[in-house]
PDB file of C-alpha atoms in Angstrom:
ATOM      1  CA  UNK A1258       0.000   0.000   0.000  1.00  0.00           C
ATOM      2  CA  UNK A1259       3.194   1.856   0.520  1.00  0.00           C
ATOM      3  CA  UNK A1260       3.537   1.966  -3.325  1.00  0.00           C
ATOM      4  CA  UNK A1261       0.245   2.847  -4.125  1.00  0.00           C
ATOM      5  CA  UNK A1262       0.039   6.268  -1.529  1.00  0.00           C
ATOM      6  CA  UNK A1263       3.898   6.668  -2.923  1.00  0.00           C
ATOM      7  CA  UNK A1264       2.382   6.750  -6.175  1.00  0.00           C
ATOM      8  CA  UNK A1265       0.002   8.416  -5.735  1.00  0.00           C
ATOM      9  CA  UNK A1266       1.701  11.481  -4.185  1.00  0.00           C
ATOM     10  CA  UNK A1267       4.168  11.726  -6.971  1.00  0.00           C
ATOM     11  CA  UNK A1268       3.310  13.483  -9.760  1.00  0.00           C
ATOM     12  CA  UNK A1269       2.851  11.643 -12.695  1.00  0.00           C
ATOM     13  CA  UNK A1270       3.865  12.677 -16.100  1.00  0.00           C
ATOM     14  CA  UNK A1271       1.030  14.308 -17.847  1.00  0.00           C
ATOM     15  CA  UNK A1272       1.608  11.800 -21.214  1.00  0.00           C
ATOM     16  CA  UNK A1273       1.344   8.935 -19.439  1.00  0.00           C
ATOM     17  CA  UNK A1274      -2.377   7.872 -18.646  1.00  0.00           C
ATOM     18  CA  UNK A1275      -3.105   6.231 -15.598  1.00  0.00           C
ATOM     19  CA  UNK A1276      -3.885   2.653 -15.408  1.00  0.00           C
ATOM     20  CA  UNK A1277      -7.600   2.452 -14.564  1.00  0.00           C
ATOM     21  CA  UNK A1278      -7.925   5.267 -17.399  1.00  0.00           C
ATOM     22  CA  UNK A1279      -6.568   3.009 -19.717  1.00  0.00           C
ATOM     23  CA  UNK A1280      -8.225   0.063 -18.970  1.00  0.00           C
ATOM     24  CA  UNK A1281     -11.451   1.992 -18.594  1.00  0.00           C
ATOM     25  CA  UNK A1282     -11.160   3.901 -21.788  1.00  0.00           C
ATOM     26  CA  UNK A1283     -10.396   0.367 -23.366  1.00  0.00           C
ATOM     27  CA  UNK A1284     -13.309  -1.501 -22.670  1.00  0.00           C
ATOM     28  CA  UNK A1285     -15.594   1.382 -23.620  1.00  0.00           C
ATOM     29  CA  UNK A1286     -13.549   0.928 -26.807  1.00  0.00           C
ATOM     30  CA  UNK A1287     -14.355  -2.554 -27.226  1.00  0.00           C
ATOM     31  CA  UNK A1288     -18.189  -1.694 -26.552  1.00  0.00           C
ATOM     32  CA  UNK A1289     -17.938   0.668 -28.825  1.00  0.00           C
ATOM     33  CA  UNK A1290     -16.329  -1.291 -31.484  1.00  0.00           C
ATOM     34  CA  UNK A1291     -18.741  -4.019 -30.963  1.00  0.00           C
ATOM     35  CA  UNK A1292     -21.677  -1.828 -31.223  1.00  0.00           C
ATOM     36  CA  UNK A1293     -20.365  -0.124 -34.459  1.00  0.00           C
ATOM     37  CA  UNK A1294     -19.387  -3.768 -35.854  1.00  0.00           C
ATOM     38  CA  UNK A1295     -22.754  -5.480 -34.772  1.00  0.00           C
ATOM     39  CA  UNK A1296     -25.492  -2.565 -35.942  1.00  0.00           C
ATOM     40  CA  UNK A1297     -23.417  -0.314 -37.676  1.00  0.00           C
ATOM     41  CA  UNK A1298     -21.365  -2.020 -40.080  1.00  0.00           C
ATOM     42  CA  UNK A1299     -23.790  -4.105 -41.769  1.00  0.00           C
ATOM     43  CA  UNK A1300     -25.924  -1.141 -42.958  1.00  0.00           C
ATOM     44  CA  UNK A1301     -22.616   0.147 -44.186  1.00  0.00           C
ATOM     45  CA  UNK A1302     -22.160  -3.010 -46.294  1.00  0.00           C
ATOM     46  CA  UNK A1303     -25.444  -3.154 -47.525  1.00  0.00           C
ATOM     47  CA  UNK A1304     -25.510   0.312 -48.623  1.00  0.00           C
ATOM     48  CA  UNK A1305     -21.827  -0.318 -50.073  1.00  0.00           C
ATOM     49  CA  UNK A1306     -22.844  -3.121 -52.083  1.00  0.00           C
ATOM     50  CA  UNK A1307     -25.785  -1.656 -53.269  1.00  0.00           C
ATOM     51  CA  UNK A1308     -24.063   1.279 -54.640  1.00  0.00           C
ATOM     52  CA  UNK A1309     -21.671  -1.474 -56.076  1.00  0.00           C
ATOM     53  CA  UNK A1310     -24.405  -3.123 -57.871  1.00  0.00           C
ATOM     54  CA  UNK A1311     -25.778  -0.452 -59.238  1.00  0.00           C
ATOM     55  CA  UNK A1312     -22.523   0.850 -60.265  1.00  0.00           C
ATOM     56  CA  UNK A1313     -21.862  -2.635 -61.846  1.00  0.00           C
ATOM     57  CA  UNK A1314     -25.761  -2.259 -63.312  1.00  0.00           C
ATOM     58  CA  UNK A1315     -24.854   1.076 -64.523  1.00  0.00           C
ATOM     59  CA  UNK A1316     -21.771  -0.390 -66.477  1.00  0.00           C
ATOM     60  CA  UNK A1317     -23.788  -3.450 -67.901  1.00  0.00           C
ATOM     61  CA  UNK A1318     -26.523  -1.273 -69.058  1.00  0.00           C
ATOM     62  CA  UNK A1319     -23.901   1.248 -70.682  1.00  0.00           C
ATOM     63  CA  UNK A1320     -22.187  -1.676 -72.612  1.00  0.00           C
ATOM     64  CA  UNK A1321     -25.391  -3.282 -74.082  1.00  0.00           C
ATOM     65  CA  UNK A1322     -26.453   0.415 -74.690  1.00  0.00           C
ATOM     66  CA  UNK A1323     -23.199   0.547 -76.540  1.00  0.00           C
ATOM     67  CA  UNK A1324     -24.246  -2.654 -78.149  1.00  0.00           C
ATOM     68  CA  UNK A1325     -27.530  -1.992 -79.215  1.00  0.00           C
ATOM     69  CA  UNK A1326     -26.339   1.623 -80.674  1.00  0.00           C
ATOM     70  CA  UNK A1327     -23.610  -0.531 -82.123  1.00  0.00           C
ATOM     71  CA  UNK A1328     -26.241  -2.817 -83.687  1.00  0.00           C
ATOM     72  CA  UNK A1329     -28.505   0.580 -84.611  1.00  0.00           C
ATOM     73  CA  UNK A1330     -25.347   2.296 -85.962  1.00  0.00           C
ATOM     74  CA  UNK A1331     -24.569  -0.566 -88.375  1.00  0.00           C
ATOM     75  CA  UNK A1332     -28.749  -0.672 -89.447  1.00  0.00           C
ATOM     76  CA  UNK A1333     -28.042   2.797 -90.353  1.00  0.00           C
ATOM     77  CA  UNK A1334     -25.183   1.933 -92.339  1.00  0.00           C
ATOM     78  CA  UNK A1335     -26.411  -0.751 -94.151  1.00  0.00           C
ATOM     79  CA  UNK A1336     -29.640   1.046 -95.407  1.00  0.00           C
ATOM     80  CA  UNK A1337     -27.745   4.556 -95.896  1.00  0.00           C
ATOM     81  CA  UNK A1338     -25.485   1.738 -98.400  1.00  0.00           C
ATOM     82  CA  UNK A1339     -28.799   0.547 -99.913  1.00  0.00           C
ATOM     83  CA  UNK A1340     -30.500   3.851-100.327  1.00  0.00           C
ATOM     84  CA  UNK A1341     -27.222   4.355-102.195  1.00  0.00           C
ATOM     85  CA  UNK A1342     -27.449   1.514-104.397  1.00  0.00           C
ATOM     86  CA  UNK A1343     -31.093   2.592-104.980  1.00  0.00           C
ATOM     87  CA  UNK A1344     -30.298   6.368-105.460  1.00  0.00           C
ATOM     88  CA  UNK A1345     -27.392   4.901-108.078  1.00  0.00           C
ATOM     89  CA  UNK A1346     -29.677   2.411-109.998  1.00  0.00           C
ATOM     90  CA  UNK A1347     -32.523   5.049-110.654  1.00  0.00           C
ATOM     91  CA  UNK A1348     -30.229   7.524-111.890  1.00  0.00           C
ATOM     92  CA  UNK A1349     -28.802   4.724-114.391  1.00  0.00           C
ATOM     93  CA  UNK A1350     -32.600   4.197-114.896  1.00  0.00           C
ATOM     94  CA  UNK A1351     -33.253   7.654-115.771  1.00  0.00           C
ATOM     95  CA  UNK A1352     -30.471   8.084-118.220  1.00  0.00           C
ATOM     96  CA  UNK A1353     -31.410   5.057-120.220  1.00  0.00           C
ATOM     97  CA  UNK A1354     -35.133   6.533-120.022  1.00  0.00           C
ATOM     98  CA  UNK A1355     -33.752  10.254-120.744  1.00  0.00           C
ATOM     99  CA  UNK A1356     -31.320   8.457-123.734  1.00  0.00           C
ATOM    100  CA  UNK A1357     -34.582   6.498-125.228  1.00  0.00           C
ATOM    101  CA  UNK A1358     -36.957   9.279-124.807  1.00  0.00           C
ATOM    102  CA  UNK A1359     -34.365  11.481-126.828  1.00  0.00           C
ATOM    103  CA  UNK A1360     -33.875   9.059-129.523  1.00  0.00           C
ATOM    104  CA  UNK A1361     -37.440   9.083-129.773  1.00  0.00           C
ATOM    105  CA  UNK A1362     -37.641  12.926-129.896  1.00  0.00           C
ATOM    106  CA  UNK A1363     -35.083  12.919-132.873  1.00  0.00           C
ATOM    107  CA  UNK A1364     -37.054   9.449-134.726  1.00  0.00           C
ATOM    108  CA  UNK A1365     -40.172  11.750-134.442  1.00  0.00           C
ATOM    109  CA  UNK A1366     -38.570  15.130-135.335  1.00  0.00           C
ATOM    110  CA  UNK A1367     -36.821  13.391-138.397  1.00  0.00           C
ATOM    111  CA  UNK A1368     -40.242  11.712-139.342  1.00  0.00           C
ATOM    112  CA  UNK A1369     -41.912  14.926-138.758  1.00  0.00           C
ATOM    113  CA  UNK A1370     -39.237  16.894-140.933  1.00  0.00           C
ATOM    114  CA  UNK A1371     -39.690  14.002-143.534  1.00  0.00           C
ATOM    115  CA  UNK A1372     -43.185  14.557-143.434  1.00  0.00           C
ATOM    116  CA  UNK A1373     -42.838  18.358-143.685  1.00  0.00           C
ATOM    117  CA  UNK A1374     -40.334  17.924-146.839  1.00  0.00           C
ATOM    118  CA  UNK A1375     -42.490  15.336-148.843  1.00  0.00           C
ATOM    119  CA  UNK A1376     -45.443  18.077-148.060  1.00  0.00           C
ATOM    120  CA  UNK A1377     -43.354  20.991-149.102  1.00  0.00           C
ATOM    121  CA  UNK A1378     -42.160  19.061-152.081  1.00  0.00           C
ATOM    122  CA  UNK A1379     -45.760  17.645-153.220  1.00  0.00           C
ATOM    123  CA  UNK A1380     -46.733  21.974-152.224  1.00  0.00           C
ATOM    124  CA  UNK A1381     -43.675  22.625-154.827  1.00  0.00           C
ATOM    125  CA  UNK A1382     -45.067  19.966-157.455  1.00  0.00           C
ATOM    126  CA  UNK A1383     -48.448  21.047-157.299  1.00  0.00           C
ATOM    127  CA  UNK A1384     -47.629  25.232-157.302  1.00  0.00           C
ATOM    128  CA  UNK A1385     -45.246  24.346-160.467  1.00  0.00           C
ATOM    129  CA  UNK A1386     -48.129  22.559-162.318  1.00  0.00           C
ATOM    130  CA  UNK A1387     -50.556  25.294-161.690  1.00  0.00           C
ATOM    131  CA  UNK A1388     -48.239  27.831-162.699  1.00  0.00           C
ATOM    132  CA  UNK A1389     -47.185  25.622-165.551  1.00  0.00           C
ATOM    133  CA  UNK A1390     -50.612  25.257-166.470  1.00  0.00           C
ATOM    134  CA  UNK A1391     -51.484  29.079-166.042  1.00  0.00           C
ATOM    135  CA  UNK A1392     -48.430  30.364-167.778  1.00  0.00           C
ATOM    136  CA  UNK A1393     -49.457  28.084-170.634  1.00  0.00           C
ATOM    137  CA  UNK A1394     -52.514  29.436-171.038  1.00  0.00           C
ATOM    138  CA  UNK A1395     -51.191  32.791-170.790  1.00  0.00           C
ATOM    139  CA  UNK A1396     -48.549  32.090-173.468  1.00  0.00           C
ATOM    140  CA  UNK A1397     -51.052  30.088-175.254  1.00  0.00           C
ATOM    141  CA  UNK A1398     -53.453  33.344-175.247  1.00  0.00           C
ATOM    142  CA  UNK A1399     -51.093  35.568-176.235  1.00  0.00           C
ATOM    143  CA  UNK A1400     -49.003  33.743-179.225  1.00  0.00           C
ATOM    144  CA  UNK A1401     -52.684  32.964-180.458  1.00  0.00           C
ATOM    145  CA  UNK A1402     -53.337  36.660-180.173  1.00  0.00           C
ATOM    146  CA  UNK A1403     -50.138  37.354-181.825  1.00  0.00           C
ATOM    147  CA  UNK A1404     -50.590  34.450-184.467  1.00  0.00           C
ATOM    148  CA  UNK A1405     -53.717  36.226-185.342  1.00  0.00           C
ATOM    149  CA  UNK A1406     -52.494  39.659-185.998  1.00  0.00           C
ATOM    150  CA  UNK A1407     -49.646  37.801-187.895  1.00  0.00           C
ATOM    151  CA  UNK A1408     -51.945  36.181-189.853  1.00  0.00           C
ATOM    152  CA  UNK A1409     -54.843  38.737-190.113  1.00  0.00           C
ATOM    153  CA  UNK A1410     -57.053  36.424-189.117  1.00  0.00           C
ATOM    154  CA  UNK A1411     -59.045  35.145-186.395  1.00  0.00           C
ATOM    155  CA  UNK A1412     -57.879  31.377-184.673  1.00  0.00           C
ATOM    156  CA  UNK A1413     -61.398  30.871-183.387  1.00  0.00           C
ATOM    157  CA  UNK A1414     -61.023  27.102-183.634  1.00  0.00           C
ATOM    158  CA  UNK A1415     -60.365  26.042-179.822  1.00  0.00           C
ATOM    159  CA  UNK A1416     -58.676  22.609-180.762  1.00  0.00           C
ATOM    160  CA  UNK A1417     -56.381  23.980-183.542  1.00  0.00           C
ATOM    161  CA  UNK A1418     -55.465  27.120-180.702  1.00  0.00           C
ATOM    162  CA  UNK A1419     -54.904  23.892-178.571  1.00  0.00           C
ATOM    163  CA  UNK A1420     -52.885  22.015-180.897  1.00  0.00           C
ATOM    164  CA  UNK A1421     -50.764  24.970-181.675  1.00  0.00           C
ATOM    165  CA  UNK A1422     -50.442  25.871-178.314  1.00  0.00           C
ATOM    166  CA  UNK A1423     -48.737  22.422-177.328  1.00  0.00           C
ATOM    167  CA  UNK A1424     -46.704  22.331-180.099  1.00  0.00           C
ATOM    168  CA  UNK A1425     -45.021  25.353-179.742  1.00  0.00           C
ATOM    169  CA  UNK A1426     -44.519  25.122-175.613  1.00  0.00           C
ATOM    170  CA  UNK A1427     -43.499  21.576-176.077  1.00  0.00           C
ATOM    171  CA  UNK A1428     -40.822  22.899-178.894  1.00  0.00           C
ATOM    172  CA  UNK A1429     -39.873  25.361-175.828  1.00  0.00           C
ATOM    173  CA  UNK A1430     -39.484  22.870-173.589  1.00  0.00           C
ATOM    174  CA  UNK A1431     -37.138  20.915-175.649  1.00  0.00           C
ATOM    175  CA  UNK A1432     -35.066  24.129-176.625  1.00  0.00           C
ATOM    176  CA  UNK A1433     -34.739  24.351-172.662  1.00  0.00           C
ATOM    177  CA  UNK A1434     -33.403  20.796-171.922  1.00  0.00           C
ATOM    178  CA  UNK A1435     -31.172  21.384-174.970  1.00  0.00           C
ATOM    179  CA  UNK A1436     -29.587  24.198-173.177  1.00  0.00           C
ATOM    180  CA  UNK A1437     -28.906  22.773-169.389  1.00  0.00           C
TER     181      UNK A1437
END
């Protein structure tokens, strides 16, 4: 008992705890650790594993987001390369139908400026007979008018005004070829 009044009358150093402080201070650490371990803890590692799941949720549904925009992605690609093919075939389409429909635009403007020709020609034919035929009975007219003052005497005969008529263009006509 000595020791412990000796003890206790010296002054301890103020770093060192005393004994029963210690050993006090450690069981309400133990009680404390317990308690935290036995309630405490497992809400902790529910709540940690949760957050771990749903972390590890998050990253699944990212990667088969990532799949299926993969998956969309390549859709997109493959039609955007079919509309292409499409978009190329109906412009080859369209030039064969612009190509055709232009051939048949020049058939039937050269059948149309056949047609035009032959009617301009058969016009020509038809203008140079009626002249032909007018001018001879204007020449006709007037060498029997000038036949008659030649001859001092009337050509009233209508076939012998004919016949000379005829002759005498037709002897024109010949002169003409002669000279060409």
């Amino acid at each position: 008992m000595n020791a412990l009044l000796l003890a206790a009358e010296e002054p301890q150093p103020p770093l060192i705890p005393h004994l029963d402080e210690l050993v006090i201070g450690l069981i309400a650490f133990v009680i404390v650790f317990g308690f935290l371990a036995k309630k405490l803890l497992p809400n902790i590692n529910k709540v940690l594993d949760e957050r771990r799941e749903a972390i590890e949720g998050g990253i699944e549904k990212a990667e088969s987001a990532q799949i299926e925009a993969q998956s969309v992605l390549e859709q997109y690609k493959a039609q955007l390369a079919e509309a292409r093919h499409e978009a190329a075939r109906l412009r080859q389409e369209a030039t064969e139908q612009g190509t055709a429909l232009i051939q048949e635009m020049k058939a039937e403007g050269q059948r149309q400026r056949e047609e035009i020709i032959a009617a301009g020609h058969a016009q020509i034919a038809a203008d140079r007979k009626a002249a032909s035929s007018a001018l001879r009975q204007d020449v006709g007219k007037l060498a029997t008018d000038l036949a008659a003052k030649l001859v001092g005497e009337a050509l009233e005969d209508h076939a012998r005004q004919s016949r000379t008529i005829d002759r005498f263009l037709d002897e024109l006509e010949e002169k003409a070829e002669a000279v060409r």
